[in-house]
Tab-separated table of C-alpha atoms in Angstrom:
chain	number	residue	atom	x	y	z
J	258	UNK	CA	-3.641	-25.962	-5.659
J	259	UNK	CA	-6.104	-27.666	-3.038
J	260	UNK	CA	-6.155	-28.697	0.260
J	261	UNK	CA	-8.952	-31.181	2.023
J	262	UNK	CA	-10.118	-31.479	5.361
J	263	UNK	CA	-10.910	-34.820	6.912
J	264	UNK	CA	-13.367	-34.857	9.798
J	265	UNK	CA	-14.293	-38.673	10.931
J	266	UNK	CA	-17.750	-38.060	12.240
J	267	UNK	CA	-18.771	-39.237	15.833
J	268	UNK	CA	-15.194	-40.627	16.873
J	269	UNK	CA	-13.254	-38.882	19.631
J	270	UNK	CA	-10.702	-40.935	20.681
J	271	UNK	CA	-8.143	-43.407	18.873
J	272	UNK	CA	-9.961	-46.120	21.172
J	273	UNK	CA	-13.318	-45.076	20.661
J	274	UNK	CA	-11.366	-45.602	16.364
J	275	UNK	CA	-10.505	-49.465	17.271
J	276	UNK	CA	-13.710	-50.319	18.895
J	277	UNK	CA	-15.881	-49.218	16.249
J	278	UNK	CA	-16.625	-51.583	13.993
J	279	UNK	CA	-18.799	-49.499	11.957
J	280	UNK	CA	-18.366	-47.491	8.738
J	281	UNK	CA	-17.111	-43.756	9.236
J	282	UNK	CA	-18.742	-41.439	7.665
J	283	UNK	CA	-16.372	-39.181	6.455
J	284	UNK	CA	-16.774	-35.188	5.988
J	285	UNK	CA	-14.508	-33.558	3.413
J	286	UNK	CA	-14.068	-29.584	3.329
J	287	UNK	CA	-12.146	-28.697	0.429
J	288	UNK	CA	-10.257	-25.316	0.370
J	289	UNK	CA	-9.522	-23.656	-2.924
J	290	UNK	CA	-6.381	-21.909	-3.135
J	291	UNK	CA	-5.955	-21.712	-7.008
J	292	UNK	CA	-6.329	-18.631	-9.294
J	293	UNK	CA	-9.470	-18.008	-10.558
J	294	UNK	CA	-10.079	-18.008	-14.704
J	295	UNK	CA	-10.237	-14.141	-14.410
J	296	UNK	CA	-7.292	-13.270	-11.821
J	297	UNK	CA	-5.142	-15.084	-14.584
J	298	UNK	CA	-6.407	-13.361	-17.062
J	299	UNK	CA	-5.320	-10.438	-15.196
J	300	UNK	CA	-2.130	-11.625	-14.499
J	301	UNK	CA	-1.804	-12.132	-18.318
J	302	UNK	CA	-2.859	-8.591	-19.246
J	303	UNK	CA	-0.500	-7.108	-16.428
J	304	UNK	CA	2.293	-9.170	-17.807
J	305	UNK	CA	2.486	-8.275	-21.111
J	306	UNK	CA	1.992	-4.998	-20.708
J	307	UNK	CA	5.785	-5.171	-17.971
J	308	UNK	CA	7.024	-6.550	-20.431
J	309	UNK	CA	6.346	-3.785	-23.120
J	310	UNK	CA	6.773	-1.025	-20.879
J	311	UNK	CA	9.361	-2.020	-18.088
J	312	UNK	CA	12.288	-3.843	-20.441
J	313	UNK	CA	15.531	-4.538	-18.640
J	314	UNK	CA	17.139	-1.339	-20.632
J	315	UNK	CA	14.060	0.736	-20.053
J	316	UNK	CA	14.602	-0.234	-16.260
J	317	UNK	CA	18.412	0.721	-16.424
J	318	UNK	CA	17.441	3.831	-18.014
J	319	UNK	CA	14.798	5.234	-15.408
J	320	UNK	CA	17.905	4.240	-12.649
J	321	UNK	CA	20.293	7.208	-13.355
J	322	UNK	CA	17.192	9.329	-13.549
J	323	UNK	CA	16.231	11.657	-10.705
J	324	UNK	CA	12.440	10.796	-10.757
J	325	UNK	CA	12.918	7.326	-11.452
J	326	UNK	CA	9.870	6.724	-13.638
J	327	UNK	CA	8.433	7.054	-16.859
J	328	UNK	CA	5.227	9.561	-16.402
J	329	UNK	CA	4.144	8.635	-19.635
J	330	UNK	CA	3.631	4.912	-18.406
J	331	UNK	CA	2.948	5.653	-15.263
J	332	UNK	CA	-0.960	7.501	-17.066
J	333	UNK	CA	-0.988	4.080	-19.115
J	334	UNK	CA	-1.265	2.445	-16.142
J	335	UNK	CA	-4.344	3.969	-14.535
J	336	UNK	CA	-5.832	4.531	-18.118
J	337	UNK	CA	-5.397	1.562	-19.833
J	338	UNK	CA	-4.969	-0.880	-16.628
J	339	UNK	CA	-6.442	0.655	-14.096
J	340	UNK	CA	-4.270	-0.793	-11.922
J	341	UNK	CA	-4.026	2.193	-9.552
J	342	UNK	CA	-7.932	2.160	-8.882
J	343	UNK	CA	-7.849	-1.528	-8.440
J	344	UNK	CA	-8.252	-1.505	-4.582
J	345	UNK	CA	-9.631	1.830	-3.986
J	346	UNK	CA	-13.284	1.363	-3.617
J	347	UNK	CA	-16.027	1.878	-6.405
J	348	UNK	CA	-17.875	4.744	-4.111
J	349	UNK	CA	-14.044	6.473	-4.679
J	350	UNK	CA	-13.602	6.112	-8.465
J	351	UNK	CA	-12.066	2.505	-7.978
J	352	UNK	CA	-12.793	-0.855	-8.770
J	353	UNK	CA	-13.061	-2.114	-5.113
J	354	UNK	CA	-10.628	-5.514	-6.245
J	355	UNK	CA	-9.412	-7.270	-3.423
J	356	UNK	CA	-5.564	-7.876	-2.366
J	357	UNK	CA	-5.334	-11.247	-4.062
J	358	UNK	CA	-5.818	-9.173	-7.038
J	359	UNK	CA	-3.360	-7.008	-5.802
J	360	UNK	CA	-1.397	-9.392	-5.083
J	361	UNK	CA	-1.345	-10.623	-8.532
J	362	UNK	CA	-0.609	-6.716	-9.710
J	363	UNK	CA	2.497	-6.901	-6.984
J	364	UNK	CA	4.066	-10.287	-8.474
J	365	UNK	CA	4.012	-8.847	-12.246
J	366	UNK	CA	5.396	-5.414	-11.366
J	367	UNK	CA	8.301	-7.108	-9.576
J	368	UNK	CA	8.671	-9.883	-12.158
J	369	UNK	CA	9.643	-7.142	-14.450
J	370	UNK	CA	11.611	-4.642	-12.129
J	371	UNK	CA	9.161	-2.130	-12.713
J	372	UNK	CA	10.428	1.877	-12.098
J	373	UNK	CA	7.409	3.251	-10.996
J	374	UNK	CA	5.646	4.792	-7.557
J	375	UNK	CA	3.095	2.113	-7.115
J	376	UNK	CA	4.064	0.437	-3.715
J	377	UNK	CA	4.653	3.975	-2.460
J	378	UNK	CA	0.845	5.489	-3.703
J	379	UNK	CA	-1.206	2.150	-3.526
J	380	UNK	CA	-0.580	0.196	-0.839
J	381	UNK	CA	0.973	2.559	1.538
J	382	UNK	CA	-0.263	5.731	1.280
J	383	UNK	CA	-3.731	4.562	-0.211
J	384	UNK	CA	-4.485	1.902	2.265
J	385	UNK	CA	-3.785	4.150	4.704
J	386	UNK	CA	-6.161	6.654	3.770
J	387	UNK	CA	-8.805	3.382	2.842
J	388	UNK	CA	-8.692	2.118	6.653
J	389	UNK	CA	-8.257	5.736	8.175
J	390	UNK	CA	-11.904	5.757	9.138
J	391	UNK	CA	-12.024	9.588	7.643
J	392	UNK	CA	-14.666	9.608	5.012
J	393	UNK	CA	-13.930	13.425	3.786
J	394	UNK	CA	-10.194	12.596	3.285
J	395	UNK	CA	-11.222	9.502	1.497
J	396	UNK	CA	-13.891	11.500	-0.852
J	397	UNK	CA	-11.100	13.782	-1.144
J	398	UNK	CA	-8.090	11.843	-1.687
J	399	UNK	CA	-8.896	8.250	-3.221
J	400	UNK	CA	-10.110	9.463	-6.410
J	401	UNK	CA	-7.070	11.117	-7.146
J	402	UNK	CA	-5.015	8.071	-6.862
J	403	UNK	CA	-7.342	6.094	-8.382
J	404	UNK	CA	-7.229	8.215	-11.765
J	405	UNK	CA	-3.411	8.030	-11.239
J	406	UNK	CA	-2.927	11.876	-11.005
J	407	UNK	CA	-1.988	11.659	-7.277
J	408	UNK	CA	1.549	10.077	-6.661
J	409	UNK	CA	1.008	9.629	-2.353
J	410	UNK	CA	3.383	7.886	0.001
J	411	UNK	CA	3.526	7.382	3.612
J	412	UNK	CA	6.416	8.975	6.102
J	413	UNK	CA	7.444	6.864	8.484
J	414	UNK	CA	10.878	6.427	9.240
J	415	UNK	CA	13.388	8.901	10.642
J	416	UNK	CA	17.015	8.985	11.229
J	417	UNK	CA	17.347	5.947	13.530
J	418	UNK	CA	15.663	3.517	10.603
J	419	UNK	CA	13.576	1.848	13.173
J	420	UNK	CA	10.164	1.699	12.050
J	421	UNK	CA	8.596	1.006	15.312
J	422	UNK	CA	6.129	3.038	16.847
J	423	UNK	CA	9.249	4.430	19.360
J	424	UNK	CA	11.274	4.944	16.483
J	425	UNK	CA	8.797	7.939	15.462
J	426	UNK	CA	9.734	11.612	17.375
J	427	UNK	CA	8.571	13.962	15.293
J	428	UNK	CA	5.533	16.051	16.356
J	429	UNK	CA	2.318	17.788	15.251
J	430	UNK	CA	0.479	20.653	16.815
J	431	UNK	CA	-2.730	22.101	16.596
J	432	UNK	CA	-5.791	20.415	15.678
J	433	UNK	CA	-7.774	19.177	12.442
J	434	UNK	CA	-6.886	20.934	8.984
J	435	UNK	CA	-5.002	23.569	11.097
J	436	UNK	CA	-2.138	21.282	11.916
J	437	UNK	CA	1.329	21.616	11.406
J	438	UNK	CA	4.591	19.149	11.369
J	439	UNK	CA	7.914	20.172	12.081
J	440	UNK	CA	10.452	17.283	11.810
J	441	UNK	CA	12.322	14.695	9.310
J	442	UNK	CA	11.707	11.837	7.825
J	443	UNK	CA	14.075	9.419	6.364
J	444	UNK	CA	14.195	6.869	3.650
J	445	UNK	CA	10.435	7.988	2.089
J	446	UNK	CA	9.842	6.132	-0.880
J	447	UNK	CA	8.798	7.845	-4.118
J	448	UNK	CA	9.232	11.059	-1.645
J	449	UNK	CA	11.026	13.300	-4.002
J	450	UNK	CA	8.326	12.870	-6.860
J	451	UNK	CA	5.359	12.991	-4.294
J	452	UNK	CA	2.395	15.512	-4.274
J	453	UNK	CA	0.562	13.890	-1.131
J	454	UNK	CA	2.009	12.518	2.000
J	455	UNK	CA	1.155	10.312	4.409
J	456	UNK	CA	2.856	11.598	7.832
J	457	UNK	CA	3.217	9.639	11.028
J	458	UNK	CA	3.578	12.213	14.096
J	459	UNK	CA	3.239	12.708	17.693
J	460	UNK	CA	0.657	14.419	19.015
J	461	UNK	CA	-1.685	14.408	22.595
J	462	UNK	CA	-2.997	10.983	22.844
J	463	UNK	CA	0.171	9.083	20.929
J	464	UNK	CA	0.949	9.373	17.348
J	465	UNK	CA	-1.421	9.798	14.325
J	466	UNK	CA	-1.610	10.200	11.131
J	467	UNK	CA	-1.600	13.634	8.630
J	468	UNK	CA	-1.815	14.746	5.495
J	469	UNK	CA	0.521	17.083	3.572
J	470	UNK	CA	0.373	18.325	0.177
J	471	UNK	CA	3.531	17.934	-1.970
J	472	UNK	CA	3.383	21.625	-2.435
J	473	UNK	CA	3.239	22.801	0.880
J	474	UNK	CA	5.242	25.627	2.726
J	475	UNK	CA	8.146	24.452	4.696
J	476	UNK	CA	8.364	21.027	3.153
J	477	UNK	CA	11.561	20.110	1.060
J	478	UNK	CA	13.200	16.951	0.072
J	479	UNK	CA	16.233	15.792	-1.180
J	480	UNK	CA	16.722	12.403	-2.940
J	481	UNK	CA	19.429	9.939	-1.238
J	482	UNK	CA	21.634	7.401	-2.687
J	483	UNK	CA	20.185	3.645	-1.801
J	484	UNK	CA	21.461	0.444	-3.085
J	485	UNK	CA	18.028	-0.149	-4.579
J	486	UNK	CA	17.530	2.519	-7.442
J	487	UNK	CA	14.563	1.398	-8.726
J	488	UNK	CA	12.887	2.534	-6.213
J	489	UNK	CA	13.551	6.201	-5.169
J	490	UNK	CA	14.428	7.287	-1.567
J	491	UNK	CA	14.518	10.347	0.014
J	492	UNK	CA	14.585	12.924	3.239
J	493	UNK	CA	12.000	14.923	3.671
J	494	UNK	CA	11.868	17.837	5.877
J	495	UNK	CA	8.774	19.247	7.576
J	496	UNK	CA	9.179	22.957	8.755
J	497	UNK	CA	5.956	24.290	10.730
J	498	UNK	CA	4.328	22.612	6.974
J	499	UNK	CA	0.648	23.093	7.267
J	500	UNK	CA	-1.134	19.319	7.439
J	501	UNK	CA	-4.374	17.906	7.858
J	502	UNK	CA	-5.111	15.401	10.749
J	503	UNK	CA	-6.211	11.707	9.091
J	504	UNK	CA	-7.012	9.472	11.948
J	505	UNK	CA	-4.937	8.197	15.124
J	506	UNK	CA	-3.713	4.826	15.095
J	507	UNK	CA	-5.559	3.497	17.659
J	508	UNK	CA	-8.697	3.591	14.944
J	509	UNK	CA	-6.434	3.170	12.447
J	510	UNK	CA	-5.306	-0.613	13.947
J	511	UNK	CA	-9.353	-0.891	14.364
J	512	UNK	CA	-10.219	-0.142	10.756
J	513	UNK	CA	-7.534	-2.706	9.395
J	514	UNK	CA	-8.242	-5.234	11.815
J	515	UNK	CA	-12.126	-5.163	10.950
J	516	UNK	CA	-11.216	-5.820	7.417
J	517	UNK	CA	-9.745	-8.810	7.719
């Protein structure tokens, strides 16, 4: 698909256009919105994998399980296709692709109703860590996402179900790696199986993001019964749970804006 933008040089108004009997010079700028050949090959490769690993019968079976995904397929996604590493920068074990390639992968996963913690791990938590500006956290956490050993998610919403800043009420205390979090998060995507949480909590100066290990003390989880069982959700409770400060949301917003 192409869009051509035509600018007529030397004509500043309709009146001038009517009066000007000289030939007009036309400048054409072409913007290409088509996928490249390499991107279409990527789509074809992912589609073939999904058709084999995420058939309708398989989806229905996984919807009935507590974990909601096949661990072997998750490993194959990382080892054979490198899907978890797509947008992870190369210096952290990733491939450094952009969001067009990520969009292609998500389209094909959606087409086959893939039951896997990809959205929570890569799109939510992975992106948050990438744009956190915290180099130590990126070096420590992104390689695990890239190689598929980490299942991560973001814990944002609470009992109110709101996704905006006003809906975040749980609090963190302490600083750096010595922080703790107390409170409850709801509707946490793949929260029942995640071994890494990126948690939004209130602290001095506003809302901050923290990382919490899935086996941290004081953390408990409960799967929720929701309409869409292709994407499991959970209630996560923190009771003085150890956490590491990732970034404040002002730094996060600046990094995200600067990358787009």
